[in-house]
Amino acid sequence: MSAAVARVVANPPRLNVPNHLLDTQSFPSHATLNDVLAPSKQSVHFRGFQRGKLHRQKLQLTNKANGARRFHVLNPSTGYFKICFNKTGKLMSGMSLTISVEFSASEYNIYEDFIKIHCEGGHNLVIPLHAYPILDLASFPKSLSFTNTPVCKSVFKKIKLSCPVAVDFLFRLQCTGHPSLSVTPNSGIIPGEGIVQVKVVFCPMEYITASAMVELAVQQFDNPVYKCHVTGVCQPGGTRDLVMGAESTLTPSL
């Protein structure tokens, strides 16, 4: 897939099956709660799914009303999500119905759907369904440090950002703190099943101990932000220390 995942939303095949409740009832367009049923989850997320694999999650609906109630659970409208459950008659007060929610897709993409529930004596419920690939960069370094560096000497460390799935991810880098510390590029794309390198640069213009915070934001469903605290030292004798210490310019690949 060549397009960035943030720009892509699946165009799902719709199951055009006539349904009296869908035709006659009003359902909200977002997650809701009511006085009859209490869902164990307000939404179901298949985070970081694997294409071609069947994924399952459990969802429980509990009758919190005073008496037995009847309700109808409507199937998702796309072919990517399916639900399975055993239901007979009314659900007694305090009892729960367990629904198995299944998801499968042959392509990495962002998929969305709903479980719609018609409730007797209460407002209808909607439980959103989401499935999306993720880029986990939990190994992004928490800290980086530059040893004694000469004045006006520019040194850098490289960080490799790799993506194991066939989806491009947009990223943004921001460096806040002392101006002698910077990062490049400020934004770009981590290619699907590829690698991009970014540089953290230290260029002191005076004797100083500098610090900055580098924030990496990845544009995906949950928009995670990874932070790295960077420090750099510039003291007399920096040229000697740089030669003797052979400043490393690489960090481990992510």
Tab-separated table of N, CA, C and O in Angstrom, residues 114-213:
chain	number	residue	atom	x	y	z
A	114	PHE	N	-20.494	-0.706	12.946
A	114	PHE	CA	-21.245	-0.547	14.188
A	114	PHE	C	-22.008	-1.828	14.500
A	114	PHE	O	-22.411	-2.559	13.598
A	115	ILE	N	-22.211	-2.060	15.792
A	115	ILE	CA	-23.230	-2.990	16.255
A	115	ILE	C	-24.393	-2.137	16.744
A	115	ILE	O	-24.224	-1.297	17.632
A	116	LYS	N	-25.565	-2.332	16.165
A	116	LYS	CA	-26.742	-1.557	16.547
A	116	LYS	C	-27.689	-2.452	17.342
A	116	LYS	O	-27.931	-3.600	16.963
A	117	ILE	N	-28.191	-1.908	18.449
A	117	ILE	CA	-29.020	-2.692	19.365
A	117	ILE	C	-30.326	-1.964	19.611
A	117	ILE	O	-30.332	-0.824	20.106
A	118	HIS	N	-31.420	-2.613	19.265
A	118	HIS	CA	-32.753	-2.068	19.518
A	118	HIS	C	-33.219	-2.561	20.883
A	118	HIS	O	-33.294	-3.772	21.142
A	119	CYS	N	-33.517	-1.631	21.790
A	119	CYS	CA	-33.863	-1.975	23.174
A	119	CYS	C	-35.344	-1.727	23.438
A	119	CYS	O	-35.879	-0.669	23.081
A	120	GLU	N	-35.967	-2.670	24.099
A	120	GLU	CA	-37.355	-2.517	24.515
A	120	GLU	C	-37.407	-1.594	25.733
A	120	GLU	O	-36.772	-1.852	26.744
A	121	GLY	N	-38.152	-0.513	25.634
A	121	GLY	CA	-38.311	0.393	26.761
A	121	GLY	C	-37.113	1.280	27.027
A	121	GLY	O	-36.936	1.755	28.148
A	122	GLY	N	-36.294	1.510	26.047
A	122	GLY	CA	-35.135	2.378	26.244
A	122	GLY	C	-34.602	2.877	24.918
A	122	GLY	O	-35.066	2.489	23.843
A	123	HIS	N	-33.614	3.772	24.980
A	123	HIS	CA	-33.014	4.300	23.763
A	123	HIS	C	-32.161	3.222	23.102
A	123	HIS	O	-31.544	2.395	23.765
A	124	ASN	N	-32.131	3.228	21.798
A	124	ASN	CA	-31.316	2.268	21.067
A	124	ASN	C	-29.831	2.541	21.299
A	124	ASN	O	-29.414	3.679	21.494
A	125	LEU	N	-29.037	1.467	21.248
A	125	LEU	CA	-27.600	1.554	21.484
A	125	LEU	C	-26.831	1.384	20.191
A	125	LEU	O	-27.266	0.669	19.277
A	126	VAL	N	-25.655	1.999	20.147
A	126	VAL	CA	-24.713	1.806	19.053
A	126	VAL	C	-23.333	1.583	19.658
A	126	VAL	O	-22.888	2.354	20.515
A	127	ILE	N	-22.661	0.521	19.219
A	127	ILE	CA	-21.302	0.220	19.684
A	127	ILE	C	-20.382	0.247	18.463
A	127	ILE	O	-20.486	-0.615	17.586
A	128	PRO	N	-19.497	1.237	18.368
A	128	PRO	CA	-18.602	1.328	17.204
A	128	PRO	C	-17.592	0.185	17.177
A	128	PRO	O	-17.119	-0.289	18.222
A	129	LEU	N	-17.245	-0.226	15.969
A	129	LEU	CA	-16.225	-1.243	15.732
A	129	LEU	C	-15.095	-0.606	14.923
A	129	LEU	O	-15.352	0.073	13.924
A	130	HIS	N	-13.861	-0.834	15.348
A	130	HIS	CA	-12.705	-0.261	14.660
A	130	HIS	C	-11.639	-1.338	14.477
A	130	HIS	O	-11.413	-2.150	15.371
A	131	ALA	N	-10.975	-1.308	13.338
A	131	ALA	CA	-9.816	-2.163	13.084
A	131	ALA	C	-8.804	-1.355	12.293
A	131	ALA	O	-9.164	-0.679	11.324
A	132	TYR	N	-7.534	-1.413	12.708
A	132	TYR	CA	-6.532	-0.582	12.051
A	132	TYR	C	-5.132	-1.113	12.352
A	132	TYR	O	-4.877	-1.682	13.419
A	133	PRO	N	-4.207	-0.964	11.414
A	133	PRO	CA	-2.812	-1.328	11.681
A	133	PRO	C	-2.167	-0.276	12.568
A	133	PRO	O	-2.617	0.876	12.610
A	134	ILE	N	-1.130	-0.659	13.263
A	134	ILE	CA	-0.417	0.283	14.128
A	134	ILE	C	1.085	0.158	13.897
A	134	ILE	O	1.579	-0.860	13.433
A	135	LEU	N	1.772	1.220	14.206
A	135	LEU	CA	3.233	1.234	14.195
A	135	LEU	C	3.679	1.451	15.626
A	135	LEU	O	3.483	2.530	16.195
A	136	ASP	N	4.244	0.419	16.232
A	136	ASP	CA	4.667	0.483	17.623
A	136	ASP	C	6.143	0.852	17.683
A	136	ASP	O	7.011	0.069	17.284
A	137	LEU	N	6.424	2.058	18.163
A	137	LEU	CA	7.801	2.524	18.306
A	137	LEU	C	8.153	2.684	19.779
A	137	LEU	O	8.792	3.651	20.187
A	138	ALA	N	7.730	1.702	20.575
A	138	ALA	CA	7.998	1.752	22.016
A	138	ALA	C	9.493	1.731	22.315
A	138	ALA	O	9.928	2.165	23.390
A	139	SER	N	10.311	1.242	21.369
A	139	SER	CA	11.760	1.202	21.579
A	139	SER	C	12.448	2.505	21.173
A	139	SER	O	13.677	2.586	21.205
A	140	PHE	N	11.667	3.504	20.790
A	140	PHE	CA	12.242	4.835	20.542
A	140	PHE	C	13.001	5.254	21.792
A	140	PHE	O	12.479	5.174	22.907
A	141	PRO	N	14.275	5.689	21.651
A	141	PRO	CA	15.106	5.934	22.845
A	141	PRO	C	14.486	6.963	23.786
A	141	PRO	O	13.960	7.983	23.348
A	142	LYS	N	14.543	6.664	25.063
A	142	LYS	CA	14.024	7.582	26.074
A	142	LYS	C	14.992	8.733	26.347
A	142	LYS	O	14.592	9.787	26.812
A	143	SER	N	16.275	8.511	26.046
A	143	SER	CA	17.275	9.555	26.280
A	143	SER	C	18.459	9.370	25.343
A	143	SER	O	18.764	8.255	24.909
A	144	LEU	N	19.096	10.489	25.027
A	144	LEU	CA	20.326	10.513	24.247
A	144	LEU	C	21.250	11.538	24.884
A	144	LEU	O	20.790	12.564	25.399
A	145	SER	N	22.558	11.286	24.808
A	145	SER	CA	23.511	12.248	25.372
A	145	SER	C	24.721	12.378	24.454
A	145	SER	O	25.180	11.400	23.863
A	146	PHE	N	25.200	13.605	24.328
A	146	PHE	CA	26.408	13.904	23.584
A	146	PHE	C	27.510	14.227	24.585
A	146	PHE	O	27.329	15.076	25.468
A	147	THR	N	28.641	13.550	24.448
A	147	THR	CA	29.764	13.817	25.337
A	147	THR	C	30.400	15.153	24.965
A	147	THR	O	29.958	15.844	24.040
A	148	ASN	N	31.460	15.513	25.660
A	148	ASN	CA	32.098	16.818	25.499
A	148	ASN	C	32.414	17.091	24.032
A	148	ASN	O	33.128	16.337	23.375
A	149	THR	N	31.830	18.176	23.515
A	149	THR	CA	31.927	18.524	22.099
A	149	THR	C	32.544	19.908	21.960
A	149	THR	O	32.193	20.827	22.712
A	150	PRO	N	33.486	20.101	21.009
A	150	PRO	CA	34.115	21.421	20.841
A	150	PRO	C	33.105	22.491	20.421
A	150	PRO	O	32.085	22.192	19.789
A	151	VAL	N	33.412	23.722	20.726
A	151	VAL	CA	32.586	24.853	20.289
A	151	VAL	C	32.570	24.908	18.758
A	151	VAL	O	33.604	24.712	18.104
A	152	CYS	N	31.366	25.133	18.200
A	152	CYS	CA	31.139	25.239	16.753
A	152	CYS	C	31.337	23.915	16.014
A	152	CYS	O	31.337	23.895	14.780
A	153	LYS	N	31.482	22.830	16.739
A	153	LYS	CA	31.577	21.515	16.111
A	153	LYS	C	30.195	20.870	16.106
A	153	LYS	O	29.516	20.824	17.125
A	154	SER	N	29.755	20.373	14.928
A	154	SER	CA	28.444	19.745	14.806
A	154	SER	C	28.592	18.223	14.824
A	154	SER	O	29.323	17.661	13.998
A	155	VAL	N	27.936	17.602	15.763
A	155	VAL	CA	27.914	16.142	15.842
A	155	VAL	C	26.449	15.704	15.838
A	155	VAL	O	25.545	16.478	16.145
A	156	PHE	N	26.223	14.462	15.504
A	156	PHE	CA	24.841	13.987	15.430
A	156	PHE	C	24.757	12.515	15.780
A	156	PHE	O	25.745	11.780	15.741
A	157	LYS	N	23.556	12.111	16.107
A	157	LYS	CA	23.217	10.709	16.322
A	157	LYS	C	22.039	10.370	15.414
A	157	LYS	O	21.119	11.169	15.252
A	158	LYS	N	22.080	9.190	14.833
A	158	LYS	CA	21.005	8.739	13.952
A	158	LYS	C	20.045	7.814	14.696
A	158	LYS	O	20.465	7.010	15.524
A	159	ILE	N	18.799	7.949	14.378
A	159	ILE	CA	17.767	7.048	14.892
A	159	ILE	C	17.043	6.453	13.693
A	159	ILE	O	16.569	7.186	12.816
A	160	LYS	N	16.965	5.141	13.642
A	160	LYS	CA	16.263	4.469	12.555
A	160	LYS	C	14.826	4.172	12.968
A	160	LYS	O	14.588	3.578	14.013
A	161	LEU	N	13.893	4.595	12.146
A	161	LEU	CA	12.478	4.300	12.358
A	161	LEU	C	12.054	3.306	11.288
A	161	LEU	O	12.101	3.610	10.096
A	162	SER	N	11.658	2.123	11.703
A	162	SER	CA	11.300	1.082	10.741
A	162	SER	C	9.855	0.677	10.911
A	162	SER	O	9.285	0.747	11.998
A	163	CYS	N	9.256	0.241	9.800
A	163	CYS	CA	7.857	-0.166	9.784
A	163	CYS	C	7.768	-1.604	9.279
A	163	CYS	O	8.121	-1.881	8.126
A	164	PRO	N	7.280	-2.551	10.093
A	164	PRO	CA	7.238	-3.955	9.680
A	164	PRO	C	6.038	-4.320	8.815
A	164	PRO	O	6.007	-5.406	8.245
A	165	VAL	N	5.033	-3.449	8.726
A	165	VAL	CA	3.829	-3.765	7.949
A	165	VAL	C	3.812	-2.949	6.666
A	165	VAL	O	4.497	-1.930	6.542
A	166	ALA	N	3.025	-3.403	5.702
A	166	ALA	CA	3.005	-2.779	4.371
A	166	ALA	C	2.085	-1.561	4.329
A	166	ALA	O	1.191	-1.459	3.487
A	167	VAL	N	2.312	-0.635	5.243
A	167	VAL	CA	1.527	0.603	5.317
A	167	VAL	C	2.479	1.747	5.623
A	167	VAL	O	3.366	1.615	6.466
A	168	ASP	N	2.323	2.867	4.926
A	168	ASP	CA	3.106	4.066	5.218
A	168	ASP	C	2.490	4.812	6.397
A	168	ASP	O	1.268	4.897	6.508
A	169	PHE	N	3.353	5.385	7.237
A	169	PHE	CA	2.889	6.172	8.380
A	169	PHE	C	3.543	7.553	8.341
A	169	PHE	O	4.764	7.668	8.191
A	170	LEU	N	2.733	8.588	8.479
A	170	LEU	CA	3.250	9.945	8.587
A	170	LEU	C	3.806	10.169	9.987
A	170	LEU	O	3.248	9.691	10.971
A	171	PHE	N	4.918	10.916	10.071
A	171	PHE	CA	5.470	11.242	11.383
A	171	PHE	C	5.858	12.715	11.431
A	171	PHE	O	6.080	13.354	10.406
A	172	ARG	N	5.947	13.227	12.653
A	172	ARG	CA	6.351	14.615	12.880
A	172	ARG	C	7.304	14.645	14.067
A	172	ARG	O	7.054	14.004	15.087
A	173	LEU	N	8.395	15.386	13.944
A	173	LEU	CA	9.386	15.523	15.007
A	173	LEU	C	9.453	16.975	15.466
A	173	LEU	O	9.443	17.890	14.638
A	174	GLN	N	9.524	17.159	16.781
A	174	GLN	CA	9.639	18.504	17.344
A	174	GLN	C	10.701	18.483	18.432
A	174	GLN	O	10.717	17.580	19.284
A	175	CYS	N	11.586	19.460	18.376
A	175	CYS	CA	12.648	19.575	19.376
A	175	CYS	C	12.482	20.895	20.106
A	175	CYS	O	12.553	21.972	19.500
A	176	THR	N	12.253	20.830	21.409
A	176	THR	CA	12.092	22.033	22.220
A	176	THR	C	13.150	22.044	23.315
A	176	THR	O	13.370	21.043	23.985
A	177	GLY	N	13.792	23.184	23.480
A	177	GLY	CA	14.848	23.292	24.484
A	177	GLY	C	15.944	24.205	23.985
A	177	GLY	O	15.687	25.193	23.273
A	178	HIS	N	17.177	23.901	24.303
A	178	HIS	CA	18.305	24.751	23.925
A	178	HIS	C	18.510	24.714	22.411
A	178	HIS	O	18.440	23.647	21.788
A	179	PRO	N	18.765	25.880	21.790
A	179	PRO	CA	18.892	25.938	20.326
A	179	PRO	C	20.100	25.185	19.770
A	179	PRO	O	20.163	24.964	18.542
A	180	SER	N	21.046	24.812	20.588
A	180	SER	CA	22.195	24.047	20.080
A	180	SER	C	21.822	22.610	19.750
A	180	SER	O	22.599	21.898	19.107
A	181	LEU	N	20.628	22.184	20.171
A	181	LEU	CA	20.133	20.840	19.879
A	181	LEU	C	18.982	20.951	18.886
A	181	LEU	O	18.082	21.779	19.045
A	182	SER	N	19.015	20.130	17.877
A	182	SER	CA	17.973	20.167	16.852
A	182	SER	C	17.756	18.764	16.297
A	182	SER	O	18.501	17.831	16.599
A	183	VAL	N	16.728	18.636	15.467
A	183	VAL	CA	16.408	17.343	14.857
A	183	VAL	C	16.022	17.579	13.395
A	183	VAL	O	15.455	18.615	13.052
A	184	THR	N	16.369	16.627	12.550
A	184	THR	CA	16.047	16.705	11.130
A	184	THR	C	15.813	15.307	10.573
A	184	THR	O	16.494	14.369	10.989
A	185	PRO	N	14.818	15.136	9.683
A	185	PRO	CA	13.840	16.127	9.243
A	185	PRO	C	12.763	16.345	10.299
A	185	PRO	O	12.652	15.555	11.239
A	186	ASN	N	11.981	17.387	10.131
A	186	ASN	CA	10.910	17.680	11.075
A	186	ASN	C	9.660	16.850	10.822
A	186	ASN	O	8.810	16.718	11.711
A	187	SER	N	9.530	16.305	9.608
A	187	SER	CA	8.376	15.471	9.289
A	187	SER	C	8.716	14.598	8.098
A	187	SER	O	9.714	14.817	7.404
A	188	GLY	N	7.885	13.607	7.863
A	188	GLY	CA	8.121	12.717	6.734
A	188	GLY	C	7.224	11.501	6.793
A	188	GLY	O	6.216	11.480	7.516
A	189	ILE	N	7.613	10.476	6.053
A	189	ILE	CA	6.860	9.228	5.976
A	189	ILE	C	7.778	8.068	6.314
A	189	ILE	O	8.898	7.974	5.805
A	190	ILE	N	7.297	7.212	7.211
A	190	ILE	CA	7.971	5.943	7.466
A	190	ILE	C	7.374	4.949	6.479
A	190	ILE	O	6.199	4.594	6.583
A	191	PRO	N	8.145	4.506	5.487
A	191	PRO	CA	7.556	3.673	4.427
A	191	PRO	C	7.195	2.283	4.927
A	191	PRO	O	7.857	1.726	5.811
A	192	GLY	N	6.122	1.737	4.357
A	192	GLY	CA	5.726	0.389	4.706
A	192	GLY	C	6.824	-0.606	4.397
A	192	GLY	O	7.409	-0.581	3.310
A	193	GLU	N	7.135	-1.452	5.369
A	193	GLU	CA	8.196	-2.447	5.274
A	193	GLU	C	9.535	-1.795	4.911
A	193	GLU	O	10.347	-2.367	4.187
A	194	GLY	N	9.735	-0.575	5.408
A	194	GLY	CA	10.959	0.159	5.113
A	194	GLY	C	11.494	0.883	6.325
A	194	GLY	O	10.995	0.740	7.453
A	195	ILE	N	12.499	1.707	6.098
A	195	ILE	CA	13.208	2.410	7.171
A	195	ILE	C	13.437	3.858	6.756
A	195	ILE	O	13.711	4.145	5.584
A	196	VAL	N	13.328	4.764	7.714
A	196	VAL	CA	13.732	6.139	7.515
A	196	VAL	C	14.637	6.530	8.682
A	196	VAL	O	14.448	6.057	9.808
A	197	GLN	N	15.649	7.343	8.392
A	197	GLN	CA	16.583	7.777	9.422
A	197	GLN	C	16.351	9.246	9.754
A	197	GLN	O	16.125	10.065	8.864
A	198	VAL	N	16.415	9.547	11.046
A	198	VAL	CA	16.362	10.933	11.502
A	198	VAL	C	17.634	11.219	12.289
A	198	VAL	O	18.268	10.305	12.830
A	199	LYS	N	18.003	12.490	12.332
A	199	LYS	CA	19.226	12.894	13.016
A	199	LYS	C	18.920	13.855	14.156
A	199	LYS	O	18.149	14.797	13.985
A	200	VAL	N	19.527	13.593	15.289
A	200	VAL	CA	19.531	14.538	16.404
A	200	VAL	C	20.905	15.203	16.405
A	200	VAL	O	21.930	14.511	16.494
A	201	VAL	N	20.932	16.524	16.275
A	201	VAL	CA	22.178	17.260	16.052
A	201	VAL	C	22.503	18.121	17.268
A	201	VAL	O	21.616	18.762	17.853
A	202	PHE	N	23.803	18.141	17.623
A	202	PHE	CA	24.294	19.009	18.693
A	202	PHE	C	25.402	19.873	18.119
A	202	PHE	O	26.418	19.369	17.629
A	203	CYS	N	25.201	21.214	18.164
A	203	CYS	CA	26.198	22.153	17.656
A	203	CYS	C	26.305	23.323	18.633
A	203	CYS	O	25.629	24.349	18.472
A	204	PRO	N	27.152	23.195	19.659
A	204	PRO	CA	27.263	24.262	20.674
A	204	PRO	C	28.046	25.457	20.139
A	204	PRO	O	29.026	25.307	19.414
A	205	MET	N	27.603	26.633	20.480
A	205	MET	CA	28.277	27.867	20.083
A	205	MET	C	29.032	28.501	21.243
A	205	MET	O	29.649	29.561	21.083
A	206	GLU	N	28.963	27.855	22.409
A	206	GLU	CA	29.649	28.343	23.603
A	206	GLU	C	29.780	27.181	24.573
A	206	GLU	O	29.199	26.117	24.380
A	207	TYR	N	30.554	27.381	25.628
A	207	TYR	CA	30.652	26.361	26.662
A	207	TYR	C	29.315	26.288	27.407
A	207	TYR	O	28.849	27.282	27.961
A	208	ILE	N	28.731	25.098	27.410
A	208	ILE	CA	27.379	24.976	27.954
A	208	ILE	C	27.042	23.515	28.184
A	208	ILE	O	27.632	22.608	27.582
A	209	THR	N	26.095	23.289	29.081
A	209	THR	CA	25.424	21.993	29.198
A	209	THR	C	23.985	22.214	28.756
A	209	THR	O	23.225	22.923	29.413
A	210	ALA	N	23.637	21.653	27.611
A	210	ALA	CA	22.345	21.916	26.990
A	210	ALA	C	21.428	20.709	27.117
A	210	ALA	O	21.875	19.560	27.185
A	211	SER	N	20.143	20.983	27.124
A	211	SER	CA	19.158	19.898	27.155
A	211	SER	C	17.954	20.282	26.296
A	211	SER	O	17.660	21.466	26.095
A	212	ALA	N	17.278	19.274	25.791
A	212	ALA	CA	16.094	19.492	24.955
A	212	ALA	C	15.232	18.237	24.996
A	212	ALA	O	15.682	17.159	25.403
A	213	MET	N	13.980	18.402	24.586
A	213	MET	CA	13.053	17.276	24.486
A	213	MET	C	12.663	17.080	23.030
A	213	MET	O	12.207	18.010	22.371
